Coordinates of C-alpha atoms in Angstrom, one line a residue:
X1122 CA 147.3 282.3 57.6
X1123 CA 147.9 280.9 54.6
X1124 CA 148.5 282.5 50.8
X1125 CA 148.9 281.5 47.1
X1126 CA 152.7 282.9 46.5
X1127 CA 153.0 283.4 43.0
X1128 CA 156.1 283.9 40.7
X1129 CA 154.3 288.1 40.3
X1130 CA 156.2 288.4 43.8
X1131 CA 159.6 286.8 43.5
X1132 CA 160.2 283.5 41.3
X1133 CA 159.1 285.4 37.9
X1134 CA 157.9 281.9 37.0
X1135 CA 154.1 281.2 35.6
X1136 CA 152.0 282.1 38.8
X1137 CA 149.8 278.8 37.9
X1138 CA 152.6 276.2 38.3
X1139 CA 153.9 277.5 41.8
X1140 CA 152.3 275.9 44.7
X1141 CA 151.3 276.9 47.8
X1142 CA 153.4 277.8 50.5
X1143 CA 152.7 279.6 53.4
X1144 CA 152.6 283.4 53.9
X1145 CA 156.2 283.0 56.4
X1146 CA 158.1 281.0 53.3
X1147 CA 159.1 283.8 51.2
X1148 CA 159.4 287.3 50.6
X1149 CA 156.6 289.4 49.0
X1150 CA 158.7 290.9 46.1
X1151 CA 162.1 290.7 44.5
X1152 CA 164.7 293.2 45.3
X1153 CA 164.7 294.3 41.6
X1154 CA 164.3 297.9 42.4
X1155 CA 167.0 298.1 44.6
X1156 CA 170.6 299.5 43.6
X1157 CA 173.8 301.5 44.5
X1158 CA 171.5 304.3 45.0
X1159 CA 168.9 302.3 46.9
X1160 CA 171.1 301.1 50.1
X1161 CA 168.9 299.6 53.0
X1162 CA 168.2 301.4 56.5
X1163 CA 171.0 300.2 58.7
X1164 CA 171.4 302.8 61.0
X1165 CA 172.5 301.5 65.0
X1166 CA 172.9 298.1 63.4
X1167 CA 175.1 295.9 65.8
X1168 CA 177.9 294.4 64.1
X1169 CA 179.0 292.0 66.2
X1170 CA 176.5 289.8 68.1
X1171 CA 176.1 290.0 72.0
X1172 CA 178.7 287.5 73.9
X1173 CA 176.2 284.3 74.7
X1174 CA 175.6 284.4 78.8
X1175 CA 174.1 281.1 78.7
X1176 CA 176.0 277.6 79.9
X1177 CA 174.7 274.3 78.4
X1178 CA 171.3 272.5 79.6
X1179 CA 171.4 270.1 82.6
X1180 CA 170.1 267.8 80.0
X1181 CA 172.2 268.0 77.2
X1182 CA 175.0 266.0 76.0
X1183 CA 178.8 266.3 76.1
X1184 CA 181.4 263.6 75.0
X1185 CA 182.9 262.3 77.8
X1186 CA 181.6 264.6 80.4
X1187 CA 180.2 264.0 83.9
X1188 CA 176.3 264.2 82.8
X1189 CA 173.4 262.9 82.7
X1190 CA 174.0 260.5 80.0
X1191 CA 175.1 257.0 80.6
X1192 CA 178.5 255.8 78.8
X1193 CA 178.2 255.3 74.9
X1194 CA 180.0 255.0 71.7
X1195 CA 179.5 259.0 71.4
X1196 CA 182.1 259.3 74.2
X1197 CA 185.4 259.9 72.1
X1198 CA 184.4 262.3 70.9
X1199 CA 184.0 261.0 67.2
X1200 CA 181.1 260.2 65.4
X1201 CA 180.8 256.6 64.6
X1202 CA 179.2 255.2 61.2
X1203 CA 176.0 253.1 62.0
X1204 CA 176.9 252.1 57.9
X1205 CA 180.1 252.3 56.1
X1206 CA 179.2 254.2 53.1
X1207 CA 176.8 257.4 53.7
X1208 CA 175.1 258.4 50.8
X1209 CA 174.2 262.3 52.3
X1210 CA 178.0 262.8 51.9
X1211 CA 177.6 262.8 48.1
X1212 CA 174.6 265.1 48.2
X1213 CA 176.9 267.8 50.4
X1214 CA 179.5 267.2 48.4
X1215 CA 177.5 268.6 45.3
X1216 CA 176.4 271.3 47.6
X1217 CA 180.0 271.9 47.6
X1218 CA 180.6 271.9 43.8
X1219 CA 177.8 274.3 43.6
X1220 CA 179.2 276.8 45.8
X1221 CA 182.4 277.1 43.9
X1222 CA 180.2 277.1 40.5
X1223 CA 177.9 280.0 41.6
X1224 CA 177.7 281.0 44.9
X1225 CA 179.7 284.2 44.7
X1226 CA 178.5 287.6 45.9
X1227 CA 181.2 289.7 43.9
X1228 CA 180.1 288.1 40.4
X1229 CA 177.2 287.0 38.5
X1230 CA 177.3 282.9 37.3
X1231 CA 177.0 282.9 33.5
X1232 CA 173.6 281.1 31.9
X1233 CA 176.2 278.1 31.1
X1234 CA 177.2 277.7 34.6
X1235 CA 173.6 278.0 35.7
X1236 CA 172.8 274.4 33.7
X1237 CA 175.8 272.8 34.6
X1238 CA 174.4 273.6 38.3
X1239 CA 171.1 272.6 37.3
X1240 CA 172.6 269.1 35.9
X1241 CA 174.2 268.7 39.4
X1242 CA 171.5 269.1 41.3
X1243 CA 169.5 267.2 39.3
X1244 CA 171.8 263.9 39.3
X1245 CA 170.4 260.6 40.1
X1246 CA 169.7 259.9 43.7
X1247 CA 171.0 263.5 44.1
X1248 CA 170.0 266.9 46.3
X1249 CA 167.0 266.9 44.1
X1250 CA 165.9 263.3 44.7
X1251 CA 165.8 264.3 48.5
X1252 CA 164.4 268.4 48.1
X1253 CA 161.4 267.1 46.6
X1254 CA 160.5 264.5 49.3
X1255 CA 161.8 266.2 52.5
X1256 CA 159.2 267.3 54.7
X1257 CA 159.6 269.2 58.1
X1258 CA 158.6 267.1 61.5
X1259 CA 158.6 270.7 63.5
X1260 CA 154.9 271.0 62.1
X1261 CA 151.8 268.5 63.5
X1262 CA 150.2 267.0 60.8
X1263 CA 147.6 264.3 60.8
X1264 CA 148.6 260.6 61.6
X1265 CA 149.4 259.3 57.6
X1266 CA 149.8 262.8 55.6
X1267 CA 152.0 262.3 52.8
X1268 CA 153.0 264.8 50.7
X1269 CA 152.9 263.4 47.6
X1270 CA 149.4 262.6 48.0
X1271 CA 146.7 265.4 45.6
X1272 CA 146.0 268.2 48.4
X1273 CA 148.8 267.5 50.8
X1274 CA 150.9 271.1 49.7
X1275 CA 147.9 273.2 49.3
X1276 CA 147.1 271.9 53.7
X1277 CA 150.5 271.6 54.5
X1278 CA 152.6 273.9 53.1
X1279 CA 155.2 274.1 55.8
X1280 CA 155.4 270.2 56.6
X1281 CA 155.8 269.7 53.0
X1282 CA 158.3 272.3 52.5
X1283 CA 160.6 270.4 49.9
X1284 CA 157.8 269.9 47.9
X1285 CA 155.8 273.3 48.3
X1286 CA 158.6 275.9 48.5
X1287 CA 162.3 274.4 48.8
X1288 CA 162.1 272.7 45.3
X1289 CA 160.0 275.6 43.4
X1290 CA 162.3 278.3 44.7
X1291 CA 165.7 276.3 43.3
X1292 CA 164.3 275.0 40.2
X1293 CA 162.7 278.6 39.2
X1294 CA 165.9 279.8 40.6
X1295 CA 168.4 277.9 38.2
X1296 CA 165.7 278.4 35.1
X1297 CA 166.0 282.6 35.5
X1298 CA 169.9 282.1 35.8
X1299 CA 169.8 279.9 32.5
X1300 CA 167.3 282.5 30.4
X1301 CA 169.0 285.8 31.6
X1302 CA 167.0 288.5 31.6
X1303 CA 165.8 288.6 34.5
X1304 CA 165.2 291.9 36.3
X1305 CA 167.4 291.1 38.7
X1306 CA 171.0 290.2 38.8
X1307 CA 171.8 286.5 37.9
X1308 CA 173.9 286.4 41.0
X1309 CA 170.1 286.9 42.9
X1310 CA 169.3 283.8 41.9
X1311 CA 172.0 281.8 43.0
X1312 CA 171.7 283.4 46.0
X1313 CA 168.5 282.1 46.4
X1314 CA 169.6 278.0 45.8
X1315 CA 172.8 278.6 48.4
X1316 CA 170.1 279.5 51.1
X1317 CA 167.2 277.1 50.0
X1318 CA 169.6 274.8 50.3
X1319 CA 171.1 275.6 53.6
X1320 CA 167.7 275.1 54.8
X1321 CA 167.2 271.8 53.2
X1322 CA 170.0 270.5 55.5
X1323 CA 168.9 272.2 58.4
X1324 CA 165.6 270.5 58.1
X1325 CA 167.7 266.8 56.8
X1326 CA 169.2 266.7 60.2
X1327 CA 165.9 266.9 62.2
X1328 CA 163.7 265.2 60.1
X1329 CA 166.5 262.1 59.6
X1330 CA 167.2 261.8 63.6
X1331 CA 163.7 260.9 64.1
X1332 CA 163.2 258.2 61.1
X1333 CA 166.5 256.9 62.8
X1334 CA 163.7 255.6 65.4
X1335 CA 163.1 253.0 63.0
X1336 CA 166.0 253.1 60.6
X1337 CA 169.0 252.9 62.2
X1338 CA 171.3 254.3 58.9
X1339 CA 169.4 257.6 59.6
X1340 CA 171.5 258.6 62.1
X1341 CA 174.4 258.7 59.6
X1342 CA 172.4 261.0 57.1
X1343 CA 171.2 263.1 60.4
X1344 CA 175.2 263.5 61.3
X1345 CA 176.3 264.0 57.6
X1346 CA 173.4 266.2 56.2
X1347 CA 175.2 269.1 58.9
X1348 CA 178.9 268.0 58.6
X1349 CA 179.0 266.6 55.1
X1350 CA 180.4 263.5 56.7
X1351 CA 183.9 265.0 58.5
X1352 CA 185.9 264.4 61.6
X1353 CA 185.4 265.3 64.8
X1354 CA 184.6 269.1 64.8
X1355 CA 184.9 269.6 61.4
X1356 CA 182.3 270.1 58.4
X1357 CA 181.3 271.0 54.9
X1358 CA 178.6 272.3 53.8
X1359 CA 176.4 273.8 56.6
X1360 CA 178.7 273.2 59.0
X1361 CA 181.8 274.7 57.5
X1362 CA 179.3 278.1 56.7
X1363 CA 178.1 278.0 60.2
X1364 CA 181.6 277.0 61.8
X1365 CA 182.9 280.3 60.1
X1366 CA 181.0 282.7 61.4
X1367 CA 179.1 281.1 65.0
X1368 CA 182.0 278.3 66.4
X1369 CA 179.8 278.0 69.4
X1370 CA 176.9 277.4 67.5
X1371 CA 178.7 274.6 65.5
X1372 CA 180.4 273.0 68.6
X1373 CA 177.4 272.7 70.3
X1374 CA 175.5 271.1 67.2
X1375 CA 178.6 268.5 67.4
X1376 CA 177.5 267.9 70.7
X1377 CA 173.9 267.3 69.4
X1378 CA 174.6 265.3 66.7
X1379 CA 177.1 262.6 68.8
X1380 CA 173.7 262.8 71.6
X1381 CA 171.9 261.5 68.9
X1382 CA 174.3 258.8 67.9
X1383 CA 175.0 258.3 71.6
X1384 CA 171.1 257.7 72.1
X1385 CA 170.9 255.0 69.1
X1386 CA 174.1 253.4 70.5
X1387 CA 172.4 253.6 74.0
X1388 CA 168.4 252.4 72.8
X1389 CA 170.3 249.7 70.2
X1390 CA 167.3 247.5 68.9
X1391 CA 165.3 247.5 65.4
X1392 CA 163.2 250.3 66.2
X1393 CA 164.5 252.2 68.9
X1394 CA 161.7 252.5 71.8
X1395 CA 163.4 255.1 74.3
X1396 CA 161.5 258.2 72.8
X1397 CA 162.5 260.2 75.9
X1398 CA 166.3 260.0 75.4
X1399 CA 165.5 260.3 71.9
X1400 CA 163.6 263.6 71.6
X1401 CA 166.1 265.1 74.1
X1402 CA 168.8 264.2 71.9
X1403 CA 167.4 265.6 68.9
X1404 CA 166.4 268.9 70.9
X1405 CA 169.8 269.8 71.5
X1406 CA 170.6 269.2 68.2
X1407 CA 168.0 270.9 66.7
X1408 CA 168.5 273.7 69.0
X1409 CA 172.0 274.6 68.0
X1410 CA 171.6 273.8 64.1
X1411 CA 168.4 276.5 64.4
X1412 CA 171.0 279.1 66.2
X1413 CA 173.7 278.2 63.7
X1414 CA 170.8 279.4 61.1
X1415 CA 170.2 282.5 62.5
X1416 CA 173.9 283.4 63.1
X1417 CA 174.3 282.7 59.1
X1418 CA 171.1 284.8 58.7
X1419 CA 172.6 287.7 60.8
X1420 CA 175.7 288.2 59.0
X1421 CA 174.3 288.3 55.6
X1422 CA 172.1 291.2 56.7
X1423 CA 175.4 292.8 58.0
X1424 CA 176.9 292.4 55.4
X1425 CA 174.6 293.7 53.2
X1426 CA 175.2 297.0 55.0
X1427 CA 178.9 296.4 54.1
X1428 CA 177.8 296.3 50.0
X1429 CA 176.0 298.1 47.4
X1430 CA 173.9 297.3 44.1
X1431 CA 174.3 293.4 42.8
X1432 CA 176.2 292.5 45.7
X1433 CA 174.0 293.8 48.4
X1434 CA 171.1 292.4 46.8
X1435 CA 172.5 289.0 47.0
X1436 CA 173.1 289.3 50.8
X1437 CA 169.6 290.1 50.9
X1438 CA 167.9 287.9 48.6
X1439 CA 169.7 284.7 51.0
X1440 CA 168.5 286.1 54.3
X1441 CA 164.9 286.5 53.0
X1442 CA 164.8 282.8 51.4
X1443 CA 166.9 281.5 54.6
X1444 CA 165.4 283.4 57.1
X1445 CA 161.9 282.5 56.7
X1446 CA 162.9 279.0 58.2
X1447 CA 163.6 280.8 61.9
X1448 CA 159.6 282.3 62.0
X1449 CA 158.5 278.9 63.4
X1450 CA 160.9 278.8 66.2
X1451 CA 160.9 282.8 66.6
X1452 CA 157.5 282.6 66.9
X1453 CA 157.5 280.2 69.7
X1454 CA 160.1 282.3 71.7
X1455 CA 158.5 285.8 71.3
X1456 CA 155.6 286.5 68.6
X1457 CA 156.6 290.1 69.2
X1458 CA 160.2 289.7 67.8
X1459 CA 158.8 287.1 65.2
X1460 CA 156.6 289.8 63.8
X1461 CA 159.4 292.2 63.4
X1462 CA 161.9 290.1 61.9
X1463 CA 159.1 288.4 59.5
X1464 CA 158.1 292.1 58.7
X1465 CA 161.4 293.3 57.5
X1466 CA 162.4 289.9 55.9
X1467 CA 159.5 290.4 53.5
X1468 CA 160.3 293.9 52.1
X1469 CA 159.9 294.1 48.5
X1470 CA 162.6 296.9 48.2
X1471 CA 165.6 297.0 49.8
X1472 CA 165.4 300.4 50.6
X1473 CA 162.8 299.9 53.2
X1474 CA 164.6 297.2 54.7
X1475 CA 165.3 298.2 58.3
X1476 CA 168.5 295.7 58.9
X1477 CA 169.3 296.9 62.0
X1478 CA 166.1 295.9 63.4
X1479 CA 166.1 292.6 61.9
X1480 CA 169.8 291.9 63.3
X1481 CA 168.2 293.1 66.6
X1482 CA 165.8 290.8 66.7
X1483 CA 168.2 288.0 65.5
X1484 CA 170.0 288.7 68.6
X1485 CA 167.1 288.8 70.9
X1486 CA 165.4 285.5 69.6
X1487 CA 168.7 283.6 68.8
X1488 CA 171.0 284.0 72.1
X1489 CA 172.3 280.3 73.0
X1490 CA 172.8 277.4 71.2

């Protein structure tokens, strides 16, 4: 089902300029009504997450182990540049400027540092040069569809998710935080880029290991889009936020991200032909990037149990915008636990906001990298 999600509900921007996204992008309403006196339901809400009982596929691939992958460059354990110079590392590190400029549950960004975000993000060949183009290969399209053709958001909302919602969300995003005003607090708002964002390089790492089919160099945007270009095991970015809170998660999306170079080292020419190794490669990949989503997810919602007024409502305002990015896989895994988590993730107040059964269902859909 699809709907017209207008600025009335959450981006307070004029309802005729948003386009369409689908009903599972966004919330239904801002948290403005929410406050100190207004906490969310979070009664039986497990803090910590259940202990993974799960042991790496048959399949996947481990540097240097005794698998089923032949002997490639991946092997050291260290990701090797297909180019020297990776352009994605730029476009993290503004990602990282941005996070010290505004990203701050305890305070609110002032309008001034709002546009000198805004001027950041908008730089040439910048994160906004890619938002606005970056469309999601976990949805079927038809053979061609290109979303800057007339009609292409309105059908395909969450292929085109730059376009349709990632870029309206940040833009309407920074213009509340430079008006003021707004009914909610500016820190809200910022909230809402950190996780648009987030998502943005979740989707980068997919969507670039499968145009590395054809161009080579987008194996190093695939690798630095998670890790913001870092050593073995390390990361900025996604990767240092996912690291942080989920190092399972993040070691196993090493391990995904050195199968996919170990895959383009393995299937060497122009345009790569061995699809099989490929899409197995970019599985596991995809597989523990998703679960390092969800464990970021989780422990906003727990820690919006930990706050109260502006504070909480940040906490809550980034697992909404980031957490509509897990219904497509959630769905697949259980539509029952889809529908719960969808349902409390799009509560227009946070006092109705039953955390603890969103974290449960967290834990139920998200177990193993």
């Amino acid at each position: 089902m699809k709907l017209r999600f207008t600025t009335c509900l959450l981006l307070l921007t004029a309802c005729d300029t948003v386009p369409v996204v689908s009903d599972a992008a966004l919330p239904d309403a801002a948290l403005a009504d929410a406050g100190p006196a207004a906490p969310p339901q979070c009664e039986g809400l497990a803090i910590e997450p259940p202990a993974p009982s799960c042991d790496r596929l048959t399949t996947d691939y481990a540097p240097g182990a005794d698998d089923e992958w032949a002997a490639c460059i991946s092997d050291d354990g260290q990701y090797h540049r297909i180019e020297p110079n990776i352009s994605t590392i730029a476009r993290v590190g503004a990602f990282e400027e941005l996070e010290a400029l505004l990203f701050d549950p305890t305070r609110d960004p002032s309008a001034d540092q709002f546009l000198e975000g805004r001027l950041l993000y908008q730089e040439d060949e910048g994160l906004d040069s890619r938002v606005v183009r970056r469309y999601d290969p976990h949805f079927s399209v038809p053979d061609g569809t290109d979303c800057t053709v007339s009609g292409a958001l309105e059908s395909f909302p969450d292929y085109c998710v730059g376009p349709a919602h990632l870029g309206p969300t940040i833009l309407s995003a920074f213009a509340e935080g430079i008006a003021g005003g707004s009914a909610e607090p500016p820190r809200v708002h910022a909230a809402r880029i950190e996780a648009a964002l987030h998502w943005f390089f979740a989707v980068s790492t997919f969507k670039e290991s499968l145009t590395c089919t054809s161009t080579a160099r987008d194996c190093d945007s695939a690798y630095a889009y998670y890790t913001g270009g870092e050593e073995a095991r390390g990361g900025l970015g996604l990767a240092e936020a996912v690291s942080a809170i989920d190092p399972l998660a993040h070691d196993r999306a090493w391990d995904g991200l050195l199968a996919v170079r170990c895959w383009r080292d393995l299937d060497a020419a122009d345009i790569a032909t061995d699809v099989a190794l490929r899409d197995r490669a970019r599985a596991q990949y995809d597989r523990a990037v998703i679960d390092g989503v969800a464990a970021l997810v989780r422990d906003r919602l727990v820690r919006a149990c930990a706050s109260s007024g502006p504070e909480l409502l940040y906490h809550l305002a980034f697992a909404q915008t980031l957490g509509a990015m897990l219904d497509r896989e959630a769905r697949l895994r259980s539509p029952e636990q889809a529908d719960a988590l969808r349902e409390e993730l799009t509560r227009a107040s946070a006092s109705d906001f039953d955390v603890a059964r969103a974290v449960a269902a967290i834990d139920a859909l998200f177990e193993c990298p």
